[in-house]
mmCIF file of C-alpha atoms in Angstrom:
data_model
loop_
_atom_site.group_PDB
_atom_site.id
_atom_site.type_symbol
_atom_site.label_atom_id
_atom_site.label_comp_id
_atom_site.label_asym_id
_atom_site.label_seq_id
_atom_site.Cartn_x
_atom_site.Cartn_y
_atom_site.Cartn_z
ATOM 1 C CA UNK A 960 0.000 0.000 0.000
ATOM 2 C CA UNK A 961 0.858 3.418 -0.459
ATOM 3 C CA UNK A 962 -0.218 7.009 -0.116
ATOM 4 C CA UNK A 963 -0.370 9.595 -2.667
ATOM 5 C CA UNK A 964 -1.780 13.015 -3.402
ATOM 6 C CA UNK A 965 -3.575 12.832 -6.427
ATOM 7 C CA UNK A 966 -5.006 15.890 -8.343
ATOM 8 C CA UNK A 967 -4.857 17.257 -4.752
ATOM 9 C CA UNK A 968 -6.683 14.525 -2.764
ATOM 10 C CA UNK A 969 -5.143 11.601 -0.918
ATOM 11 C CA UNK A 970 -5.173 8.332 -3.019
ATOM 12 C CA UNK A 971 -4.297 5.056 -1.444
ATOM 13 C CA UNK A 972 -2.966 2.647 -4.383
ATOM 14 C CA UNK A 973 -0.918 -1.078 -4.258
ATOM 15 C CA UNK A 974 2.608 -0.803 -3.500
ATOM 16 C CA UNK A 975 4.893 -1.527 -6.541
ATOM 17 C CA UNK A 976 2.296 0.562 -8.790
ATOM 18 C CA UNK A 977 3.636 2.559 -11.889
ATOM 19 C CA UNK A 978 2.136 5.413 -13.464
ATOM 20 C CA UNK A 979 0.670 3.551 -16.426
ATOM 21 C CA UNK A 980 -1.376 0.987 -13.779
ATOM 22 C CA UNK A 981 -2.644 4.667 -12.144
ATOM 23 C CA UNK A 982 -4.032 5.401 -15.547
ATOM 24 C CA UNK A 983 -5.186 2.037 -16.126
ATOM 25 C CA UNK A 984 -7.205 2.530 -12.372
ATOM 26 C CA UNK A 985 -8.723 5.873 -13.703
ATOM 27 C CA UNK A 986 -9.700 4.773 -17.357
ATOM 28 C CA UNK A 987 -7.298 7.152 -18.989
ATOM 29 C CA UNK A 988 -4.731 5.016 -20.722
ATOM 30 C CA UNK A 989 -4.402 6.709 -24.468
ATOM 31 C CA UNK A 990 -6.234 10.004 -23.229
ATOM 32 C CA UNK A 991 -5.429 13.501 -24.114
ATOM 33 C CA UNK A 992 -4.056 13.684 -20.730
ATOM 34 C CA UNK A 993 -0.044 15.203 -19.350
ATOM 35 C CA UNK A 994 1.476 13.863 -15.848
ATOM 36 C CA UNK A 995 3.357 15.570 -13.253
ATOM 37 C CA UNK A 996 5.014 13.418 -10.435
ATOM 38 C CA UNK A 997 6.776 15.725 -7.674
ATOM 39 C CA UNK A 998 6.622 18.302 -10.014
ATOM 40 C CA UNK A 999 8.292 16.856 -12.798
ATOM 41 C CA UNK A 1000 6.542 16.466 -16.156
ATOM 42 C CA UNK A 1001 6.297 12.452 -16.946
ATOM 43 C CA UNK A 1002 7.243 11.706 -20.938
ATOM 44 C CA UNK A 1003 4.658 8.970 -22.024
ATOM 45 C CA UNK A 1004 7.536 6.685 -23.104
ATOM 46 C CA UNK A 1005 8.008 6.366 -19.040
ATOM 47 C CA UNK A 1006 4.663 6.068 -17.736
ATOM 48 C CA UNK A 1007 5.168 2.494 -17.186
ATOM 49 C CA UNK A 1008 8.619 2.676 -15.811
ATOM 50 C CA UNK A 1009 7.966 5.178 -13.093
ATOM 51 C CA UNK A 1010 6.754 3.917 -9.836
ATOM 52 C CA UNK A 1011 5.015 5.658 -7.144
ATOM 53 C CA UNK A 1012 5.651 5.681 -3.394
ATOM 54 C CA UNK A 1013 4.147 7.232 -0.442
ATOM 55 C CA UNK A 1014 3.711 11.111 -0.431
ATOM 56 C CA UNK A 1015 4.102 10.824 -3.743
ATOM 57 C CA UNK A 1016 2.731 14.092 -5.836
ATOM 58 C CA UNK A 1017 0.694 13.357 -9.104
ATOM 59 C CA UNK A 1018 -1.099 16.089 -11.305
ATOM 60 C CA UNK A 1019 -2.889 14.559 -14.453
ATOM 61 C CA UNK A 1020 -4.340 17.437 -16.299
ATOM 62 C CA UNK A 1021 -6.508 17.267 -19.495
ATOM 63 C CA UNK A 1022 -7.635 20.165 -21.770
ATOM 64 C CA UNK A 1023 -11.009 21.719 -20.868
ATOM 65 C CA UNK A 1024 -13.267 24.512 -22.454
ATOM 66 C CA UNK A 1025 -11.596 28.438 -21.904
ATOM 67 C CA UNK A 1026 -11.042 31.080 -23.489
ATOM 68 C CA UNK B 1101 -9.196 37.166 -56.163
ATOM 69 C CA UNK B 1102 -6.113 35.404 -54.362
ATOM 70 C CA UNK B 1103 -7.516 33.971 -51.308
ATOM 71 C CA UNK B 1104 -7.124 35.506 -47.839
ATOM 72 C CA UNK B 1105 -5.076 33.431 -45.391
ATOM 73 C CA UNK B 1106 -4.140 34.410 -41.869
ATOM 74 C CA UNK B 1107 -0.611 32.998 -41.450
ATOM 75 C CA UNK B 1108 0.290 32.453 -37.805
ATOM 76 C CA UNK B 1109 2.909 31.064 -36.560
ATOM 77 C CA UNK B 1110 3.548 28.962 -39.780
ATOM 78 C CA UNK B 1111 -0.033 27.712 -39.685
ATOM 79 C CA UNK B 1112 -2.388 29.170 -42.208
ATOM 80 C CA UNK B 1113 -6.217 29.538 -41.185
ATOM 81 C CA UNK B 1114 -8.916 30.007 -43.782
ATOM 82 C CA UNK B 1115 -11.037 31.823 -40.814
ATOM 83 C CA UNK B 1116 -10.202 35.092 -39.282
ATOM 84 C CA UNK B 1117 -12.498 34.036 -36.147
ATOM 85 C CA UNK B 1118 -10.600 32.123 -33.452
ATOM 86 C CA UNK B 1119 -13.371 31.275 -30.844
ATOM 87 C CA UNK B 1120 -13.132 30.621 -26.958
ATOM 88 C CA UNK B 1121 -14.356 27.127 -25.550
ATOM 89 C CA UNK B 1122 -15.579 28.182 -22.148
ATOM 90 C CA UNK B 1123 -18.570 29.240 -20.385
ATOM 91 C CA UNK B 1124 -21.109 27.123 -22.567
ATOM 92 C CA UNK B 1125 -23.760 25.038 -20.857
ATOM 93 C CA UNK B 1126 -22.385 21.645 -22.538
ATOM 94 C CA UNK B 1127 -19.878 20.275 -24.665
ATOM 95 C CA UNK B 1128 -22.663 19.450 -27.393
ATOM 96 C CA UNK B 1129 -23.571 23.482 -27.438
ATOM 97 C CA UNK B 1130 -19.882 23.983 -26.814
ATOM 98 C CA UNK B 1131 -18.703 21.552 -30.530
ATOM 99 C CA UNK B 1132 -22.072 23.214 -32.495
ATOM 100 C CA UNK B 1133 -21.030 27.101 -31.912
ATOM 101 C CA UNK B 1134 -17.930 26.353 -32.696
ATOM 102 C CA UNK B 1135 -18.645 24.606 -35.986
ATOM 103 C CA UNK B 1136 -21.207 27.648 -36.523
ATOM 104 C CA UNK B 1137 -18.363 30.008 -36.173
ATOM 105 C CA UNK B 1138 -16.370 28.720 -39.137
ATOM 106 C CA UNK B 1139 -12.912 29.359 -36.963
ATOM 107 C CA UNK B 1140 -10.167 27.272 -38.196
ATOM 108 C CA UNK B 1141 -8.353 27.517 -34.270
ATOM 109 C CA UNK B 1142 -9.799 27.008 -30.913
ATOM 110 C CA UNK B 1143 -8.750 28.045 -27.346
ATOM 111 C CA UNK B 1144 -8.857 25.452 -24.557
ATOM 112 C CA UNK B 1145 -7.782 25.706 -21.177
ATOM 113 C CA UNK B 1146 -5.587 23.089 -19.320
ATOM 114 C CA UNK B 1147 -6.836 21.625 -15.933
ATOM 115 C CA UNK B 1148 -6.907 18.635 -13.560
ATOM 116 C CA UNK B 1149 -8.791 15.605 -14.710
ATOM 117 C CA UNK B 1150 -11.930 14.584 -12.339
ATOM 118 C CA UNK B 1151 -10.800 11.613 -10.830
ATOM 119 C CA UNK B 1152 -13.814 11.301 -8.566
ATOM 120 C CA UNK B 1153 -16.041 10.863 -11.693
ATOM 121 C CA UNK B 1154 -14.255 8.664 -14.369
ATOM 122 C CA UNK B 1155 -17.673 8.967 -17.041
ATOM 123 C CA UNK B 1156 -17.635 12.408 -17.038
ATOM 124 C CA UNK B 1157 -17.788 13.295 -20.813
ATOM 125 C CA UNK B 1158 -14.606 15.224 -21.866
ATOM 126 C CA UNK B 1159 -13.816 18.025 -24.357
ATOM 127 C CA UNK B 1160 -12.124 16.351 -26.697
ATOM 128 C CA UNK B 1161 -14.516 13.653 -26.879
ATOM 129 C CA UNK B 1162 -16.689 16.564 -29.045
ATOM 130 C CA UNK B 1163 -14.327 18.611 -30.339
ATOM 131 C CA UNK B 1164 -11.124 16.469 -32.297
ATOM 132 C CA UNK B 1165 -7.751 17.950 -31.954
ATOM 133 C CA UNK B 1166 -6.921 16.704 -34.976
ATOM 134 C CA UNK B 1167 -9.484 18.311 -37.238
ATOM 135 C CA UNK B 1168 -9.306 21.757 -35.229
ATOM 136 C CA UNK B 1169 -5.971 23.548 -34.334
ATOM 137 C CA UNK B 1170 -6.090 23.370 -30.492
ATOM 138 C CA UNK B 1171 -4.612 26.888 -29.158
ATOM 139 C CA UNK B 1172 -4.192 25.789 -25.348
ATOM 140 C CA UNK B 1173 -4.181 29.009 -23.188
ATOM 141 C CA UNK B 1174 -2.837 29.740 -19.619
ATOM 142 C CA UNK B 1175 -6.497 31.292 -18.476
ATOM 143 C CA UNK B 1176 -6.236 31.996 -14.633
ATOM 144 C CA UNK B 1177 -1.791 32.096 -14.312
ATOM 145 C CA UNK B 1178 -0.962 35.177 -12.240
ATOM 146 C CA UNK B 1179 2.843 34.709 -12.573
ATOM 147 C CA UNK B 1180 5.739 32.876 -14.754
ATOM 148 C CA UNK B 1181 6.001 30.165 -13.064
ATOM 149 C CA UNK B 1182 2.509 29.140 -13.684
ATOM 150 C CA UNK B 1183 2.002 30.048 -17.117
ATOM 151 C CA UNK B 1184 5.437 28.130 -17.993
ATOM 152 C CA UNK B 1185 4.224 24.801 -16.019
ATOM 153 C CA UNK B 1186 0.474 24.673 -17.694
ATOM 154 C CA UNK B 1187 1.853 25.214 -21.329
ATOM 155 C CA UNK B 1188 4.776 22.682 -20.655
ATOM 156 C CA UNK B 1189 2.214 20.325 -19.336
ATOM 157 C CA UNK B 1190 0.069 21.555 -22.520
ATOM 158 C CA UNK B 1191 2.731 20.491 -24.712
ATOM 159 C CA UNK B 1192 3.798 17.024 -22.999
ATOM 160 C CA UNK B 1193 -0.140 16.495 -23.830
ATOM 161 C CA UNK B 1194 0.079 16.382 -27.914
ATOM 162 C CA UNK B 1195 3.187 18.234 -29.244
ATOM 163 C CA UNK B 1196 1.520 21.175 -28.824
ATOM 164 C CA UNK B 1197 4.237 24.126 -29.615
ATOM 165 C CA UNK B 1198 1.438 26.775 -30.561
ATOM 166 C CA UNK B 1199 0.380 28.273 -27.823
ATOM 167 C CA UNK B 1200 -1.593 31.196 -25.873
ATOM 168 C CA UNK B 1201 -0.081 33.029 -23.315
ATOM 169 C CA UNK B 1202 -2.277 35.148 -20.354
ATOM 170 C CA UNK B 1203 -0.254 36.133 -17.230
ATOM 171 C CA UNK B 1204 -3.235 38.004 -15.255
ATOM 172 C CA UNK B 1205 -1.912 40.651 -13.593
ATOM 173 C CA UNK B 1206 -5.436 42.028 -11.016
ATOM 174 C CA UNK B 1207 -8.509 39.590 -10.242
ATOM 175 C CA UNK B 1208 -11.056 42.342 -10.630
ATOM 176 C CA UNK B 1209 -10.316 43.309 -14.081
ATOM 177 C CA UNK B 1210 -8.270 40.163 -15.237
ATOM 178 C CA UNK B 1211 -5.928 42.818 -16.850
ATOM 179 C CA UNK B 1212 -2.778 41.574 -18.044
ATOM 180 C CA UNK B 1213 0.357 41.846 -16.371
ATOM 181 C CA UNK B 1214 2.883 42.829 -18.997
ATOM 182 C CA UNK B 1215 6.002 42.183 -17.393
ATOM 183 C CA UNK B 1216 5.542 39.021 -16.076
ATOM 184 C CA UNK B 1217 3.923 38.307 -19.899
ATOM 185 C CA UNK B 1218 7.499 39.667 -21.342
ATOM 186 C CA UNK B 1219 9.470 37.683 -19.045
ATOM 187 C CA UNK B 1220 7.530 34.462 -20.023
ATOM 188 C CA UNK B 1221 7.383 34.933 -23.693
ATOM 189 C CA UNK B 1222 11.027 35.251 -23.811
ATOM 190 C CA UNK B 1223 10.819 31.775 -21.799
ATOM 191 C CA UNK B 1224 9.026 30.089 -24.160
ATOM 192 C CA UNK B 1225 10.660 31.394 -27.460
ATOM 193 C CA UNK B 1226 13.898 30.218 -26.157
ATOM 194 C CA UNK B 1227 12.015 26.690 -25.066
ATOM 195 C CA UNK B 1228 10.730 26.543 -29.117
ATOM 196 C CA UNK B 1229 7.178 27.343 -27.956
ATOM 197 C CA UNK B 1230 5.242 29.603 -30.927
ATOM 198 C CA UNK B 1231 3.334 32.073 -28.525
ATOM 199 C CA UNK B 1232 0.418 33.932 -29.033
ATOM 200 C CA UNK B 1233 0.038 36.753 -26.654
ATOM 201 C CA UNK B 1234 -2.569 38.426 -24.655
ATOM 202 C CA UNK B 1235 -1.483 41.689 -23.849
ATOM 203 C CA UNK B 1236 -2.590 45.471 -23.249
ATOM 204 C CA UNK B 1237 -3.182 48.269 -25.800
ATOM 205 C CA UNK B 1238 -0.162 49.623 -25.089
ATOM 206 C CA UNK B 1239 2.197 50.514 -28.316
ATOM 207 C CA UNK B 1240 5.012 50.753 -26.870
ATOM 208 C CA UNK B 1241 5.043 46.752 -24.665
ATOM 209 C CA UNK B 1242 3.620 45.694 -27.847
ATOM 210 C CA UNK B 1243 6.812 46.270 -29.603
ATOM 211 C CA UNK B 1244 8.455 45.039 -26.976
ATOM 212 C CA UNK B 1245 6.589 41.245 -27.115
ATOM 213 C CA UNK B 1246 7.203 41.077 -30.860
ATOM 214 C CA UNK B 1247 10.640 41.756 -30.275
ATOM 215 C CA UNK B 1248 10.937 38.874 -27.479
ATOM 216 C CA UNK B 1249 10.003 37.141 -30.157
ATOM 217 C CA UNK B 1250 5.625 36.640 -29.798
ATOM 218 C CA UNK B 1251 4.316 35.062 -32.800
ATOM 219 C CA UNK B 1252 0.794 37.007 -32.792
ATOM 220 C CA UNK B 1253 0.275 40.156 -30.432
ATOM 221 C CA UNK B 1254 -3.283 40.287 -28.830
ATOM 222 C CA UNK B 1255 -4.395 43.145 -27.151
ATOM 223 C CA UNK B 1256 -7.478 43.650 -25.084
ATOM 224 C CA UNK B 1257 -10.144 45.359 -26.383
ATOM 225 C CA UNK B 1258 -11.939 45.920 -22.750
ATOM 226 C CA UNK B 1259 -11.632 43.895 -19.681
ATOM 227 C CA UNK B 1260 -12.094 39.704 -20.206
ATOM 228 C CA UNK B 1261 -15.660 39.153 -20.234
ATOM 229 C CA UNK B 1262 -16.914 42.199 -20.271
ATOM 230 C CA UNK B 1263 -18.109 42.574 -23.334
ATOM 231 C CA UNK B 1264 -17.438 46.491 -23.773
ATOM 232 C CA UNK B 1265 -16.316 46.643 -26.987
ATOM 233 C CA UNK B 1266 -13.342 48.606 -28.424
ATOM 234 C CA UNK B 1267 -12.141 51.171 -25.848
ATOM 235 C CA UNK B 1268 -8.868 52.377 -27.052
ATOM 236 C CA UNK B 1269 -9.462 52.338 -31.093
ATOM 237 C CA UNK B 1270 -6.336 54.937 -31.311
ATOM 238 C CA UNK B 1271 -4.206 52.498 -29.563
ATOM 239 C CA UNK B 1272 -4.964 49.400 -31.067
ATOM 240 C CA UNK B 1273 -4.517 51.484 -34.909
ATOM 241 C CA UNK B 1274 -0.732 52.159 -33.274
ATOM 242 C CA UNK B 1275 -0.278 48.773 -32.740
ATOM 243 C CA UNK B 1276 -1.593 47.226 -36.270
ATOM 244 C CA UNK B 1277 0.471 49.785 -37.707
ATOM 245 C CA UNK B 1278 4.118 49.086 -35.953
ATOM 246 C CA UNK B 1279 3.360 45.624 -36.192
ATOM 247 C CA UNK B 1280 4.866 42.655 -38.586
ATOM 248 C CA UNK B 1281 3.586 39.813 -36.436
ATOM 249 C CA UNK B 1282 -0.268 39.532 -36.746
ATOM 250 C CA UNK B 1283 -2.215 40.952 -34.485
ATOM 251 C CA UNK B 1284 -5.962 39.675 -33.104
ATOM 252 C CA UNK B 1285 -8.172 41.291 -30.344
ATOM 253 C CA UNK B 1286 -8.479 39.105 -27.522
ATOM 254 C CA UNK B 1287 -11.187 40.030 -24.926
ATOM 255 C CA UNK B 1288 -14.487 42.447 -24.530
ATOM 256 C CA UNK B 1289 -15.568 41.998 -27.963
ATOM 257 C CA UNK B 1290 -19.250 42.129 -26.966
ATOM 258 C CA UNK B 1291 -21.232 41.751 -30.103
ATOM 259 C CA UNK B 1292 -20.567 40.951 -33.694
ATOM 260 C CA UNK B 1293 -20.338 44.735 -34.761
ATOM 261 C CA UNK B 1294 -17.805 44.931 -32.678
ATOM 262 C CA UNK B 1295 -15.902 42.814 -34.702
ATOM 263 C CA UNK B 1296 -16.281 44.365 -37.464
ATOM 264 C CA UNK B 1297 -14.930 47.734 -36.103
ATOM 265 C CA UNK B 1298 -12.041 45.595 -34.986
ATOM 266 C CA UNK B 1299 -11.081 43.666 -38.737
ATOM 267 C CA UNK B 1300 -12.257 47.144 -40.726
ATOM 268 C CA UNK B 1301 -9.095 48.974 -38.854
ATOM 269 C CA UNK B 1302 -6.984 46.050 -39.924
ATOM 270 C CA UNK B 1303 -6.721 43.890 -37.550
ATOM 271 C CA UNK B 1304 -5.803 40.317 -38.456
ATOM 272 C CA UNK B 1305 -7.821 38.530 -36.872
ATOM 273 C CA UNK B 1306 -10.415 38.229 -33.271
ATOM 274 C CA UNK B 1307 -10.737 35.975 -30.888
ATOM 275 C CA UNK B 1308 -14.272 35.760 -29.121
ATOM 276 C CA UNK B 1309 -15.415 33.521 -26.130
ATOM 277 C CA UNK B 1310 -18.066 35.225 -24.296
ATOM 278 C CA UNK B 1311 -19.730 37.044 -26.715
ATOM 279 C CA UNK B 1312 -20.846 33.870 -28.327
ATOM 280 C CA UNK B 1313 -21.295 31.505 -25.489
ATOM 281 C CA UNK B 1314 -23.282 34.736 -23.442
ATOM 282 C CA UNK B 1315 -25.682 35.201 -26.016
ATOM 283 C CA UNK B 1316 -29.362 33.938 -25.899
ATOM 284 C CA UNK B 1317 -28.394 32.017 -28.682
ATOM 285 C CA UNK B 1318 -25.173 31.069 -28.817
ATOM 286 C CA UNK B 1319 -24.890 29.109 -32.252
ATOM 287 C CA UNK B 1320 -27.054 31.729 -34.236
ATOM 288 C CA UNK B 1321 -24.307 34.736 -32.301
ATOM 289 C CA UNK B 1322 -21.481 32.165 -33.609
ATOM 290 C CA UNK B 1323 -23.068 32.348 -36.888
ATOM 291 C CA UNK B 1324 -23.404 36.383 -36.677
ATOM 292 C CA UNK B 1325 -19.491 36.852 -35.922
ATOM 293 C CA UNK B 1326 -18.384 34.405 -38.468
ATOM 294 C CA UNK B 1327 -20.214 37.085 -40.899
ATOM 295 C CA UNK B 1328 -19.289 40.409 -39.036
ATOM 296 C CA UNK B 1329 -15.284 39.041 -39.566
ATOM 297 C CA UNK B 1330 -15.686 38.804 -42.779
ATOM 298 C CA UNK B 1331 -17.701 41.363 -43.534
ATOM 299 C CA UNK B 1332 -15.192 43.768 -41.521
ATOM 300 C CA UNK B 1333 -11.895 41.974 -43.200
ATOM 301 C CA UNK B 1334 -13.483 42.614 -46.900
ATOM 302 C CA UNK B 1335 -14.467 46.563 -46.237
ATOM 303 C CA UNK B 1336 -11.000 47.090 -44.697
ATOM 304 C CA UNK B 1337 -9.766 44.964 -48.305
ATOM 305 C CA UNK B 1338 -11.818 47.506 -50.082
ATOM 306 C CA UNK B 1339 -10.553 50.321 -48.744
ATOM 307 C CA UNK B 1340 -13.290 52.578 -47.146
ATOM 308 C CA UNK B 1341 -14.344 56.458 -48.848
ATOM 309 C CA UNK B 1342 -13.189 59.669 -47.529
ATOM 310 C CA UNK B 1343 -15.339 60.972 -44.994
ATOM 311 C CA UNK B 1344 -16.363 64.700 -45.658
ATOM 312 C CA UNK B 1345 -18.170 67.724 -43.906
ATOM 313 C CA UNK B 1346 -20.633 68.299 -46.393
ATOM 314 C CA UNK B 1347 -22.728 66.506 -48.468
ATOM 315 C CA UNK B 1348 -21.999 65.130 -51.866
ATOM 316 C CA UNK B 1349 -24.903 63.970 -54.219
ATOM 317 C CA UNK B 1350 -24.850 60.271 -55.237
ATOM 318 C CA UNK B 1351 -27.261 61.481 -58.721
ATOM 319 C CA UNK B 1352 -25.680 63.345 -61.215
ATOM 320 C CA UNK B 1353 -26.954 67.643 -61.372
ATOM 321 C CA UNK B 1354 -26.360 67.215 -65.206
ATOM 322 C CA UNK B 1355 -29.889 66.560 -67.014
ATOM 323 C CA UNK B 1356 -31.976 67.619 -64.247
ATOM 324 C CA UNK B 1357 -35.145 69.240 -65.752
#
């Protein structure tokens, strides 16, 4: 088990999880979608090799309507 | 006639009309105003995803990137460091190098603030971003954005919003004149006349978001600016008649009985 901060609320996922099985958890695997972990932006080619751990910071932002 | 392109940024748009994505009730209302409006280029803004509700219908399930040039903006970044982070993000998201910059400078009237907007720009040109810029209708930090290197400079024309119209037609004239980089009217167009007044000085092009999804009808308003852009981009084309003090007949005195 471990702890992160997801889009700003607290997340509890399986230890040993990458970014790609977060994505898989939310439904957003091939979405328009850009990931920040600690504050670092996350290429796609790495999604599956970068694992998460406990206070672990993840944005995943998406485009919405604006002007 | 040779047709007339708007070349920005090495992208060439048949419309003149670049339209907002915000503030509609839906994305269904959101895709049809948009197709209404005829604009080649749309704005979108770059947020977190709703993790709470994963059936939530998204934008770009009714509006394809790939069939509409996706301008993604920095709406809401009060400084740099936040306008840098959502447009780095915005690019990690498709390739995205084409790109709107806002730094808000004052909450109450969302005005710009220019020197945070210079310091950025220069940023991003040296990052190989293409940025558009929303900026004031001031001549003189105009020149200064093209010459950090802005690909289109985009003054207000009133407050975001607010739907005032042209306020400052003297300044914005400077600024299409000095300029070599296009230059569209971003904010407080308020109705489609506007718009016209805006392309008949000779601007390049406008970019309207509340205007059209404010209206009563929204895709029928869409439908009235793609019209008032052309209409203003032809007469300023045409080249408009002196104005004089008195009158001048339009039937000839010769003949009369």
């Amino acid at each position: 088990m471990a702890k992160i901060q997801l889009n700003g609320k607290k997340v509890v996922i399986k230890s040993n999880f990458s970014i790609f099985d977060l994505l898989k958890k939310y439904k957003l695997v091939n979405k328009k979608i850009a990931i920040e972990h600690n504050g670092i932006i996350v290429p796609k080619t790495n999604y599956k090799k970068r694992y998460l751990k406990t206070n672990d910071q993840v944005e995943i932002v998406h485009f919405i309507g604006g002007g | 006639m040779k047709k007339d392109i708007l070349k920005v940024a090495g992208k060439s748009l048949r419309s003149r009309l670049i339209v907002g994505t915000g503030k509609y009730k839906n994305f269904s209302e959101t895709a049809k105003a948009v197709y209404a409006s005829g604009a080649d280029m749309v704005t979108v803004a770059v947020r977190r995803v709703n993790i709470l509700d994963k059936k939530k219908p998204i934008l770009t399930d009714f509006l394809n990137p790939k069939k509409i040039i996706f301008l993604p903006n920095t709406a809401g970044c009060f400084n740099s460091e936040e306008a840098l982070r959502t447009l780095r993000l915005a690019r990690e998201m498709g390739g995205w190098k084409l790109v709107k910059l806002e730094v808000l400078g004052d909450k109450k009237t969302l005005y710009p603030n220019m020197i945070e907007t210079i310091k950025s720009t220069k940023t991003l040109v040296k990052e190989g971003f293409k940025v558009m810029v929303y900026c004031t209708d001031d001549p003189l930090l105009a020149k200064k954005l093209e010459d950090s290197g802005a690909a289109a400079i985009m003054p207000l024309a009133s407050p975001i919003g607010s739907g005032l119209g042209l306020q400052n037609i003297m300044n914005i004239s400077l600024i299409i004149k000095q300029s070599k980089v296009p230059v569209i009217i971003d904010a407080g167009i308020g109705t489609a006349s506007d718009a016209t007044i805006a392309m008949e000085l000779g601007c390049d092009g406008v970019l309207i978001n509340s205007a059209i999804a404010n209206a009563n009808n929204p895709i029928l308003m869409a439908r009235a600016f793609k019209d008032a852009v052309i209409s203003g981009r032809n007469s300023f084309l045409a080249g408009r008649m002196k104005k004089n003090n008195l009158a001048s007949p339009s039937s000839p005195l010769k003949g009369l009985i």
